PDB file of C-alpha atoms and ligand atoms in Angstrom:
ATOM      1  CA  UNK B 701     -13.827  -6.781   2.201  1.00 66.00           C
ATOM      2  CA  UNK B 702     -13.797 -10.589   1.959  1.00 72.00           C
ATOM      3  CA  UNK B 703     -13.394 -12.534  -1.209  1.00 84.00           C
ATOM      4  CA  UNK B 704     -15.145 -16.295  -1.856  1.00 90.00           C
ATOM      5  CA  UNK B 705     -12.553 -16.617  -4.780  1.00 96.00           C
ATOM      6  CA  UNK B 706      -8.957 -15.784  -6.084  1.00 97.00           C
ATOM      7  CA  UNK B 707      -8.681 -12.467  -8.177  1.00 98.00           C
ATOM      8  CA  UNK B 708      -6.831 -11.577 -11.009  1.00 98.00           C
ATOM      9  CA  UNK B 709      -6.926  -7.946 -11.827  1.00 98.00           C
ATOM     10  CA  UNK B 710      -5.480  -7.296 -15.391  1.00 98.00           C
ATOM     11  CA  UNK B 711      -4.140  -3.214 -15.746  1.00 98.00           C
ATOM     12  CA  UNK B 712      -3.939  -2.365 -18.990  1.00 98.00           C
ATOM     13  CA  UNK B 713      -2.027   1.072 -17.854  1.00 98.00           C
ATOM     14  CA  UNK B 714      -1.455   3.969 -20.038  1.00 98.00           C
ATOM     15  CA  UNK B 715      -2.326   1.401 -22.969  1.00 98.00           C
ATOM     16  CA  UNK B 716      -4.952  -0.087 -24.987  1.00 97.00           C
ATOM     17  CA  UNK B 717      -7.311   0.988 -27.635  1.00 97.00           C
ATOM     18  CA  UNK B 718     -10.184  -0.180 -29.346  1.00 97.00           C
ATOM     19  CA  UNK B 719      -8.309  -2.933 -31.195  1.00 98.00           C
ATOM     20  CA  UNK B 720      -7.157  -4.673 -28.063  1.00 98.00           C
ATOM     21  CA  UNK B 721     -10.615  -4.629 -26.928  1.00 98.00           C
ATOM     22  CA  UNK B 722     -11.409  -6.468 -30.173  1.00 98.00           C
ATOM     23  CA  UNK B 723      -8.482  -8.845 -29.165  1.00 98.00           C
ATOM     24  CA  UNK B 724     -10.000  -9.728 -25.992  1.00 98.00           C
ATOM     25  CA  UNK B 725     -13.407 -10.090 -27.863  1.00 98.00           C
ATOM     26  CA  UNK B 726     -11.803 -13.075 -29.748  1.00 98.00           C
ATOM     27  CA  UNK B 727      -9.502 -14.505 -27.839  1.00 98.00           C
ATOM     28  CA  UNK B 728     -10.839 -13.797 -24.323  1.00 98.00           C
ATOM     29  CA  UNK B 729     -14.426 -13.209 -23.698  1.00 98.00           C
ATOM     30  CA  UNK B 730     -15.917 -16.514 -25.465  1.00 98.00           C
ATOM     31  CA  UNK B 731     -14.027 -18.459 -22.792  1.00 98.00           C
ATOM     32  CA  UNK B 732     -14.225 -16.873 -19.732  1.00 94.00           C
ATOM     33  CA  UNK B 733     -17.405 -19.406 -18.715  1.00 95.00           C
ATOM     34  CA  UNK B 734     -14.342 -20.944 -18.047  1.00 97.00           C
ATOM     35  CA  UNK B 735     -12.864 -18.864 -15.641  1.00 98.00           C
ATOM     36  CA  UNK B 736     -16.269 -18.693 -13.309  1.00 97.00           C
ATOM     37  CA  UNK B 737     -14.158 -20.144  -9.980  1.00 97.00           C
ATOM     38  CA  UNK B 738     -12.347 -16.844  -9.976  1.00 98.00           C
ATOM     39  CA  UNK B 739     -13.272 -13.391 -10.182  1.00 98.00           C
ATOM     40  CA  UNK B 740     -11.729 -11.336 -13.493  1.00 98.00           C
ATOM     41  CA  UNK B 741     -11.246  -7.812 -13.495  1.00 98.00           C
ATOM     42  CA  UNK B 742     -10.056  -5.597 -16.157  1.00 98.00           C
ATOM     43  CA  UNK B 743      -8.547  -2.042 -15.545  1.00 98.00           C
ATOM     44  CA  UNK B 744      -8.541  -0.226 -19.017  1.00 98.00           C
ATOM     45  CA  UNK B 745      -7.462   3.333 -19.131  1.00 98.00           C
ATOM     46  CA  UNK B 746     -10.613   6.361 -18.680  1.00 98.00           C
ATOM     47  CA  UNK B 747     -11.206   6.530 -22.781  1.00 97.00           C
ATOM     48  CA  UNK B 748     -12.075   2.335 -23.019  1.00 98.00           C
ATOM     49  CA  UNK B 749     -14.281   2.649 -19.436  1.00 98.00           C
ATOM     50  CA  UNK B 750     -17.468   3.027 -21.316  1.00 97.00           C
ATOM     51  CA  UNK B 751     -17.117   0.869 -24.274  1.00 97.00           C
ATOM     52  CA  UNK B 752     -15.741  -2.094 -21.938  1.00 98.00           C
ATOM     53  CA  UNK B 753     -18.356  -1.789 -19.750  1.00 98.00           C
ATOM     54  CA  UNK B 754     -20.698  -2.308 -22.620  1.00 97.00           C
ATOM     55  CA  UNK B 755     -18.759  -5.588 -23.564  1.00 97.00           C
ATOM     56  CA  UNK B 756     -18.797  -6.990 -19.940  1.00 97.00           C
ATOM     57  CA  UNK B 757     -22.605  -6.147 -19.557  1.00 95.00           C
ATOM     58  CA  UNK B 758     -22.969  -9.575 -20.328  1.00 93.00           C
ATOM     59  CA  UNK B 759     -19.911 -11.293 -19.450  1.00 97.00           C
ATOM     60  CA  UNK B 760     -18.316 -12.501 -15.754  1.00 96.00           C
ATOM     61  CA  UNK B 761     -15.716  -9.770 -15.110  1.00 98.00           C
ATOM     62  CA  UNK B 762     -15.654  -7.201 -13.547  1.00 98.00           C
ATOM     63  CA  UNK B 763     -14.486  -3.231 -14.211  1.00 98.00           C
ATOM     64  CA  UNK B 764     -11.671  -1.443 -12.898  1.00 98.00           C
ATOM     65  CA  UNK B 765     -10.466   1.344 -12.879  1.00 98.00           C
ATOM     66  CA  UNK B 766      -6.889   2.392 -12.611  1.00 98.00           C
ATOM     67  CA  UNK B 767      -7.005   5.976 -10.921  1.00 98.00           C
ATOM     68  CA  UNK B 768      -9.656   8.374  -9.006  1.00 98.00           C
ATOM     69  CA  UNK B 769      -9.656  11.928  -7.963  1.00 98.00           C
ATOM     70  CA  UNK B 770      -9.033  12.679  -4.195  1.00 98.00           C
ATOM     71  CA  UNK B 771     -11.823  15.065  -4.581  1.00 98.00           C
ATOM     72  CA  UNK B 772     -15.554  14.765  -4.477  1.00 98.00           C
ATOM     73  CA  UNK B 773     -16.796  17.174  -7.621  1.00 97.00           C
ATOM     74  CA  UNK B 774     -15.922  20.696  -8.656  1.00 98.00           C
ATOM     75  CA  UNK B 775     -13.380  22.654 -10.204  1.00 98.00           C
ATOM     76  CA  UNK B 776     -10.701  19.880 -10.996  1.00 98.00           C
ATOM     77  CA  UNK B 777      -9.592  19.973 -14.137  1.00 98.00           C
ATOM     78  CA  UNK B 778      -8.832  16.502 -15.837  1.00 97.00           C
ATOM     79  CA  UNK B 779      -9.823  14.638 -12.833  1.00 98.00           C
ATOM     80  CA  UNK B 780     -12.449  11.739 -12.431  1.00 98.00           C
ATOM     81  CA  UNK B 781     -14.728  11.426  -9.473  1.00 98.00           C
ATOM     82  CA  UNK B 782     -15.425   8.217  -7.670  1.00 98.00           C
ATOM     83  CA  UNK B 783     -19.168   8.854  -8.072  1.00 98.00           C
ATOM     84  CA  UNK B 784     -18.183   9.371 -12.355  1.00 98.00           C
ATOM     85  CA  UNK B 785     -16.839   5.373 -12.547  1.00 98.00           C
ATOM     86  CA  UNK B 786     -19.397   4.224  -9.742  1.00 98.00           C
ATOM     87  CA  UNK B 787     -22.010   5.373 -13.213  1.00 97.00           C
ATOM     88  CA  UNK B 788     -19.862   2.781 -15.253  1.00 95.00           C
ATOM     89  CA  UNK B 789     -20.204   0.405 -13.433  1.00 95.00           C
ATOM     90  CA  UNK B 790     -17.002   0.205 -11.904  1.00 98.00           C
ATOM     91  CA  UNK B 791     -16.172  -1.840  -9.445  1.00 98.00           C
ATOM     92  CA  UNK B 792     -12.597  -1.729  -8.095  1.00 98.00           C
ATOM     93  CA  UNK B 793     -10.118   1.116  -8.549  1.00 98.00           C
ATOM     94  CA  UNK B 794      -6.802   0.896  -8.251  1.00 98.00           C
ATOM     95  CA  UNK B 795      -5.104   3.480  -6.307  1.00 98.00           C
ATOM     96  CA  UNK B 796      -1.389   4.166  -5.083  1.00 97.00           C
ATOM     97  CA  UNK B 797       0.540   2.507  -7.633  1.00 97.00           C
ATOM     98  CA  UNK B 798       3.879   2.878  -7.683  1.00 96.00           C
ATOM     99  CA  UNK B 799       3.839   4.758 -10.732  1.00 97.00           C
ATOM    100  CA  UNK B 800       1.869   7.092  -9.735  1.00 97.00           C
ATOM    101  CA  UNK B 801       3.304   7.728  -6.245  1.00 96.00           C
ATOM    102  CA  UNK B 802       6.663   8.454  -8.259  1.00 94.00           C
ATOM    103  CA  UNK B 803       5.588  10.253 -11.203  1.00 96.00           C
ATOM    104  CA  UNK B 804       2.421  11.761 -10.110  1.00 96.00           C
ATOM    105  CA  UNK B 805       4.219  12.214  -6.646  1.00 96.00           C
ATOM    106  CA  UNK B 806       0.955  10.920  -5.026  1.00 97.00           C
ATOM    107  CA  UNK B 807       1.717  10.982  -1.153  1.00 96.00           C
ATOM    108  CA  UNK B 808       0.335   8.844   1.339  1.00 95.00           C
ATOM    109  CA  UNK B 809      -1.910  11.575   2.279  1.00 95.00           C
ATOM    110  CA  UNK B 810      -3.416  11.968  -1.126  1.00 97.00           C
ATOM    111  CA  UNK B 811      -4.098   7.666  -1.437  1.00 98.00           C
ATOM    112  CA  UNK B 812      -5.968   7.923   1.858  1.00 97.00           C
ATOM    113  CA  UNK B 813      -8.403  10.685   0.340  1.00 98.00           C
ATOM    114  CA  UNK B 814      -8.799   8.229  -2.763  1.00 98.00           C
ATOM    115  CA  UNK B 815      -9.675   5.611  -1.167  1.00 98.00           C
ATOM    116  CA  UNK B 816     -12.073   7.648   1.048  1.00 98.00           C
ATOM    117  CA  UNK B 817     -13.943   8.946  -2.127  1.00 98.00           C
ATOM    118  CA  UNK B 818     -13.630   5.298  -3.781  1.00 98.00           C
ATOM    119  CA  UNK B 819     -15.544   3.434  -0.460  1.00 98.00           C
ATOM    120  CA  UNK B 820     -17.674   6.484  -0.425  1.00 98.00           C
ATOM    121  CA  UNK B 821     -19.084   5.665  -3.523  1.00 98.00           C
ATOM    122  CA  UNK B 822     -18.888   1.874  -3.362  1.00 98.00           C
ATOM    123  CA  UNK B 823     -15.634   0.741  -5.430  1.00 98.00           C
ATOM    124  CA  UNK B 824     -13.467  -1.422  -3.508  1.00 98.00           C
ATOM    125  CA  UNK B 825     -10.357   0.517  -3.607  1.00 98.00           C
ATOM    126  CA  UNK B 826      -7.324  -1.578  -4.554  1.00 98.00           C
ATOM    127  CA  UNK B 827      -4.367  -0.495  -2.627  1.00 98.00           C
ATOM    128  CA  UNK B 828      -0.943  -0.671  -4.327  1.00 98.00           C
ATOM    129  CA  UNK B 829       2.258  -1.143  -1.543  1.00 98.00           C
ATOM    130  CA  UNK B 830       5.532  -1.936  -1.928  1.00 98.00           C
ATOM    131  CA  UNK B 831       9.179  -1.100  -1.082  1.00 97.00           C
ATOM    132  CA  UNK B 832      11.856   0.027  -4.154  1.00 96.00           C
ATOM    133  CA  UNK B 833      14.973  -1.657  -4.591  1.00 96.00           C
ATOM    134  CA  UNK B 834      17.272   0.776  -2.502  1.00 97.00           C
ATOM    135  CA  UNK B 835      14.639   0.223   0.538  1.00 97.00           C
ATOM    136  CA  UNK B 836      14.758  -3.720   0.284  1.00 96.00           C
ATOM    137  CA  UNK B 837      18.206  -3.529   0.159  1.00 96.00           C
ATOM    138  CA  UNK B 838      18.524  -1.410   3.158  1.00 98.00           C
ATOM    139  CA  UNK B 839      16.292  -4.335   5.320  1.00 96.00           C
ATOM    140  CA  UNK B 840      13.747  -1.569   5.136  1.00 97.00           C
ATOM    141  CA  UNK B 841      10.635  -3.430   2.961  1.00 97.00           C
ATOM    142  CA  UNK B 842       8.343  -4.346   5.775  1.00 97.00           C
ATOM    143  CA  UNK B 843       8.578  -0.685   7.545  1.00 97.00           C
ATOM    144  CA  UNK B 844       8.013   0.795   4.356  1.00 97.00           C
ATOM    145  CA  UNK B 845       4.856  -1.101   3.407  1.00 98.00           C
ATOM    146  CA  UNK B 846       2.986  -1.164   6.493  1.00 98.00           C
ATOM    147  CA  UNK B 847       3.825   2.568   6.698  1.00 97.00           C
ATOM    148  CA  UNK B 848       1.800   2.920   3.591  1.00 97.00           C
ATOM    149  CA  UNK B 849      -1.041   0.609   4.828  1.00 98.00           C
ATOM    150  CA  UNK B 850      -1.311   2.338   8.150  1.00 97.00           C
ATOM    151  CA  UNK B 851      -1.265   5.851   6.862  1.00 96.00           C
ATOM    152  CA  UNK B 852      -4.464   5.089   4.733  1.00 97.00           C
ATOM    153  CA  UNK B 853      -6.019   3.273   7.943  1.00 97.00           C
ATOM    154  CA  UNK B 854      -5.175   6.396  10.183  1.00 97.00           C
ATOM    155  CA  UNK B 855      -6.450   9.021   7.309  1.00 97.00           C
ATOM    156  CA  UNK B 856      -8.861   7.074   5.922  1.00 97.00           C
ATOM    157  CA  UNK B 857     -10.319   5.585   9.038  1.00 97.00           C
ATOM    158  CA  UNK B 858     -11.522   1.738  10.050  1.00 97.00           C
ATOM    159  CA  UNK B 859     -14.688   1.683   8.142  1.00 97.00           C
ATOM    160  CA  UNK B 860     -13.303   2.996   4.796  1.00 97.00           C
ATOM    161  CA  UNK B 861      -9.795   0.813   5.583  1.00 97.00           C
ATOM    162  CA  UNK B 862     -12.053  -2.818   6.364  1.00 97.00           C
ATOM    163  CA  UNK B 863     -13.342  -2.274   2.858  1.00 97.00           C
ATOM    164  CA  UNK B 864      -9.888  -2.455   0.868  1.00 98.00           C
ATOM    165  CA  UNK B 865      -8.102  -4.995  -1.453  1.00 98.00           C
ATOM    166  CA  UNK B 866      -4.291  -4.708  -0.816  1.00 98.00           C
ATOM    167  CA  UNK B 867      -1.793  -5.056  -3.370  1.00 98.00           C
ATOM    168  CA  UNK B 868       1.838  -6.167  -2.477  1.00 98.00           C
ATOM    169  CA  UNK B 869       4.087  -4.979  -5.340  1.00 98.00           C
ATOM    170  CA  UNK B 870       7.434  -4.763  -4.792  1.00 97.00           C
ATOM    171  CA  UNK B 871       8.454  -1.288  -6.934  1.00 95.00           C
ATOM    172  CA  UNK B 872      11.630  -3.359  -8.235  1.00 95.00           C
ATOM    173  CA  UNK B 873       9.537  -6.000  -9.259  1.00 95.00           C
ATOM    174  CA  UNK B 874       7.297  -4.097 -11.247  1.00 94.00           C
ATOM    175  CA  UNK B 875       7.490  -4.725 -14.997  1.00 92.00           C
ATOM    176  CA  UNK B 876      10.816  -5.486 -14.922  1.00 93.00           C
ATOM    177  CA  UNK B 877      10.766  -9.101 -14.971  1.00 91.00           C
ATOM    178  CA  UNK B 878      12.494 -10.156 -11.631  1.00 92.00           C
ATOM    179  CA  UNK B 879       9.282 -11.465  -9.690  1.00 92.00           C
ATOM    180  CA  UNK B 880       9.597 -11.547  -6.462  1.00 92.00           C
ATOM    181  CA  UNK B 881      10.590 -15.263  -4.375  1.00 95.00           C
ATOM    182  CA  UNK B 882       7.973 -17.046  -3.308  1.00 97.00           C
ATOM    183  CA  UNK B 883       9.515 -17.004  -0.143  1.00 96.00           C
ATOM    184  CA  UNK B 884       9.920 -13.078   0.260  1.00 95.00           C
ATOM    185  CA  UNK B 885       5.972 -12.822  -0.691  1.00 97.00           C
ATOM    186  CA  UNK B 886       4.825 -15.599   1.841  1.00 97.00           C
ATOM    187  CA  UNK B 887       6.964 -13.617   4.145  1.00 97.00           C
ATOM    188  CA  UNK B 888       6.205 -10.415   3.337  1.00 97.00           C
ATOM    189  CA  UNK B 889       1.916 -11.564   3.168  1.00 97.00           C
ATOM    190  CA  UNK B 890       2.578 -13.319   6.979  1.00 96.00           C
ATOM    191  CA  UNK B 891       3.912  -9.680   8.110  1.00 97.00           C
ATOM    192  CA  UNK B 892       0.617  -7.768   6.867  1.00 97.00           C
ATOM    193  CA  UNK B 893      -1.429 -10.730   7.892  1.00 97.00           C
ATOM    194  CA  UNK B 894      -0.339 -10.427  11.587  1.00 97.00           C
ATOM    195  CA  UNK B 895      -0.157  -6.596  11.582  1.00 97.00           C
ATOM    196  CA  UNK B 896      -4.045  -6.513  10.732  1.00 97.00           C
ATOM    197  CA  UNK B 897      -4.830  -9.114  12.796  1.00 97.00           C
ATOM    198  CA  UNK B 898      -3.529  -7.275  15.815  1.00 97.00           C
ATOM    199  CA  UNK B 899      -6.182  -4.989  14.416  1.00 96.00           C
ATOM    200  CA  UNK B 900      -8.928  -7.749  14.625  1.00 96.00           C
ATOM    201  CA  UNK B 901      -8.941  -6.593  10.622  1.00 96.00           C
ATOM    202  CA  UNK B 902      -8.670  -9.625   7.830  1.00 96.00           C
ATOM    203  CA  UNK B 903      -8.273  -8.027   3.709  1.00 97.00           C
ATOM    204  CA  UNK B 904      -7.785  -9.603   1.013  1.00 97.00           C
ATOM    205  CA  UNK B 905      -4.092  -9.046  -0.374  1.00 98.00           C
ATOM    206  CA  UNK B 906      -3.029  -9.602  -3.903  1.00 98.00           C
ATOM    207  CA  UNK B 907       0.812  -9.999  -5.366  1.00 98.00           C
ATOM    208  CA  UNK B 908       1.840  -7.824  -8.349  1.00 98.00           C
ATOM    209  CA  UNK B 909       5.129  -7.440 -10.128  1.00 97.00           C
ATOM    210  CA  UNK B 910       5.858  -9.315 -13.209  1.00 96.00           C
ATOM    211  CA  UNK B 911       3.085 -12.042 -13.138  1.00 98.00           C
ATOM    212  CA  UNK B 912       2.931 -13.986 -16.194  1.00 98.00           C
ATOM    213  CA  UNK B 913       1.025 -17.261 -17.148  1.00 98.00           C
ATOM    214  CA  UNK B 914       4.244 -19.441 -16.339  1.00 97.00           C
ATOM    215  CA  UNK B 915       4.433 -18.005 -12.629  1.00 97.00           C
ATOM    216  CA  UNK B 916       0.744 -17.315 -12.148  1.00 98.00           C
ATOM    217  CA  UNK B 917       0.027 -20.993 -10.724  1.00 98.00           C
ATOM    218  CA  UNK B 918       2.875 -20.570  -7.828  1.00 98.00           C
ATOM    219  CA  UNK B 919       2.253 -17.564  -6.440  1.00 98.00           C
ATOM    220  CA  UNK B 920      -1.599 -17.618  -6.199  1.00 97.00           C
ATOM    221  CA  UNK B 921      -1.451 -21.055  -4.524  1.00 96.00           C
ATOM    222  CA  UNK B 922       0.358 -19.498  -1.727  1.00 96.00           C
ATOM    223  CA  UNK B 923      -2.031 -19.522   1.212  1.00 95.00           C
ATOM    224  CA  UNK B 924      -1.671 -16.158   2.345  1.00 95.00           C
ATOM    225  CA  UNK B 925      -2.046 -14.772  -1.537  1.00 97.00           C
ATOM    226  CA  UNK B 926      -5.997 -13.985  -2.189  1.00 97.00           C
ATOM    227  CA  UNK B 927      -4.820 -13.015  -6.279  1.00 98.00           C
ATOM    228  CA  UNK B 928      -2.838 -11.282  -8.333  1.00 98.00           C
ATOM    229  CA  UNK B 929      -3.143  -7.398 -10.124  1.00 98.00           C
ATOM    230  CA  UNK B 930      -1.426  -8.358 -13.685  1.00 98.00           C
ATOM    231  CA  UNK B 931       0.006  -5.662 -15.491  1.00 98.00           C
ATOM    232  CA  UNK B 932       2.085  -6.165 -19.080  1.00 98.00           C
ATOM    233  CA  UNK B 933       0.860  -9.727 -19.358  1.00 98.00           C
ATOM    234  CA  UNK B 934      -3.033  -8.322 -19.332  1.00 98.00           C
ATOM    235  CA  UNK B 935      -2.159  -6.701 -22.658  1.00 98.00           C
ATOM    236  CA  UNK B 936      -2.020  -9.889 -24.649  1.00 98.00           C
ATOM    237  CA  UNK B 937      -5.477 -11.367 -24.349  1.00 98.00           C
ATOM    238  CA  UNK B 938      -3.813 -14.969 -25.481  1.00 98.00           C
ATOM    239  CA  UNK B 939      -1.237 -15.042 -22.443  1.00 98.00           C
ATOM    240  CA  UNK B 940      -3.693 -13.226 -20.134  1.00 98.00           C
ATOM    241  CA  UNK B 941      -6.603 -16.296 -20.078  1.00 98.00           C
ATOM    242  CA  UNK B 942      -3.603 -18.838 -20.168  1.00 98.00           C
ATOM    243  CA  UNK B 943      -2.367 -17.129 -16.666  1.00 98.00           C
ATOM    244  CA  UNK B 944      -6.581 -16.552 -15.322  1.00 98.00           C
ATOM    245  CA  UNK B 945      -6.346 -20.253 -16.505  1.00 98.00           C
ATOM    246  CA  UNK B 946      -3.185 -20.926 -14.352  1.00 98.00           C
ATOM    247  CA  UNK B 947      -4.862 -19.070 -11.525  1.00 98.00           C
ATOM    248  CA  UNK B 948      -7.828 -21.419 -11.101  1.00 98.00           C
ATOM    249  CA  UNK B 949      -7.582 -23.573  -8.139  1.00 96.00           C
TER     250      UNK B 949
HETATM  251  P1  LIG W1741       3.704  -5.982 -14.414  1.00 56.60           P
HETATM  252  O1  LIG W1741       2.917  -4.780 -13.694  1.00 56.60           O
HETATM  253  O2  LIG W1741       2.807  -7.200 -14.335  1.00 56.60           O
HETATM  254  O3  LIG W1741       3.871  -5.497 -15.834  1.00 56.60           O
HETATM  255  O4  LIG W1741       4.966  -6.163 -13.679  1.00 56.60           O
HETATM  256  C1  LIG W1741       2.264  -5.028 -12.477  1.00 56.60           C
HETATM  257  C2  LIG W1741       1.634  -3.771 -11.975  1.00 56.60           C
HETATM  258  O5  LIG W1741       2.184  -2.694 -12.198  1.00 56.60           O
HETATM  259  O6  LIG W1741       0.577  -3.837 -11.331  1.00 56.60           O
END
């Protein structure tokens, strides 16, 4: 996966509803002409799939989705198939937030078969890493995240793996409101970056973890940082253009 221009990925998580979409309708969508030297995605929860997709038929942003099943089809109650968004139009997926590795107790394991199914049926699979709190503090953040990349590169495989997004989020940074230095994520990007490339692999890796329009500017101009995956600021379509806005180069 390569990437012309930064991305901002905006994931609306377990909120949303056809009001917000009417937000974004005003206060969004007539300006995104605007925006056209990045690429936009938004992530709205499985009920808002179809009805965004209908709104972006005509607009310069992309869908995401924020979850996928591990499986292909069958008798999976509740679940959504990779081939099911592909029909939306989806384009990216996020998969192995933190939030769902801790309450959905999604393994490594399970993140690989996601993003198997996701390549499989041609979403670029977004791929959520990061350390918690007690494991930074412990000196333990880079063994922890490229544990969690390499585990979806050994399960997965190179052809699937070549065709991610990664996400560095920082669990402790995650809607909290402590973003992480711009030091720790040039730092922590440099690490990945030389990891892969003893791999002869190059992805594109995003920051997440309390990006708002004020910070937005900072961390994408780092050179290492190829966007950012938004989450509480992507729920105010007002703040959410000022950061794409912020993100431009
Ligand atoms: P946040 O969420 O921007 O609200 O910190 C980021 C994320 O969970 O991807």
């Amino acid at each position: 996966m390569r990437l012309n221009k930064k991305l901002v990925i905006g994931n609306w998580k377990m909120n949303g509803n056809a009001d917000l979409i009417a937000a974004y309708r005003a206060s969004f969508f007539p300006f995104c002409d605007q925006l056209a030297a990045i690429d936009v995605v938004l992530s709205p929860p499985f009920t808002l799939l179809q009805s965004m997709a209908e709104e972006l038929e005509q607009l310069p942003i992309m869908l995401g989705a924020q979850n996928v099943s591990e499986y292909e089809h069958g008798a999976h109650t509740g679940e959504i198939s990779a081939a099911m968004l592909a029909s939306m139009a989806t384009k990216m997926v996020i998969i192995g937030h933190s939030e769902r590795r801790a309450e959905r107790g999604e393994s490594d394991r399970i993140i690989a078969a996601k993003v198997t199914q996701a390549t499989q049926a041609g979403i670029t699979p977004v791929l959520c890493v990061g350390e918690t709190a007690a494991e930074k503090a412990a000196g333990r953040s880079e063994e922890v995240v490229w544990a969690q990349i390499n585990t979806v590169l050994q399960e997965a495989g190179m052809n699937a793996f070549t065709q991610i997004v990664i996400a560095y989020e920082p669990v402790w940074a995650i809607g909290s409101g402590a973003t992480a230095s711009l030091e720790d994520i040039t730092h922590m990007a440099e690490i990945i970056n030389t990891r892969l490339s003893a791999l002869d692999v190059k992805l594109p890796l995003l920051y997440g973890g309390s990006v708002k329009a004020k910070n937005a500017a900072d961390i994408v101009s780092i050179p290492a940082v190829d966007g950012l995956l938004v989450g509480g600021a992507s729920l105010d379509p007002v703040e959410f253009l000022a950061l794409c806005r912020n993100s431009l180069p």
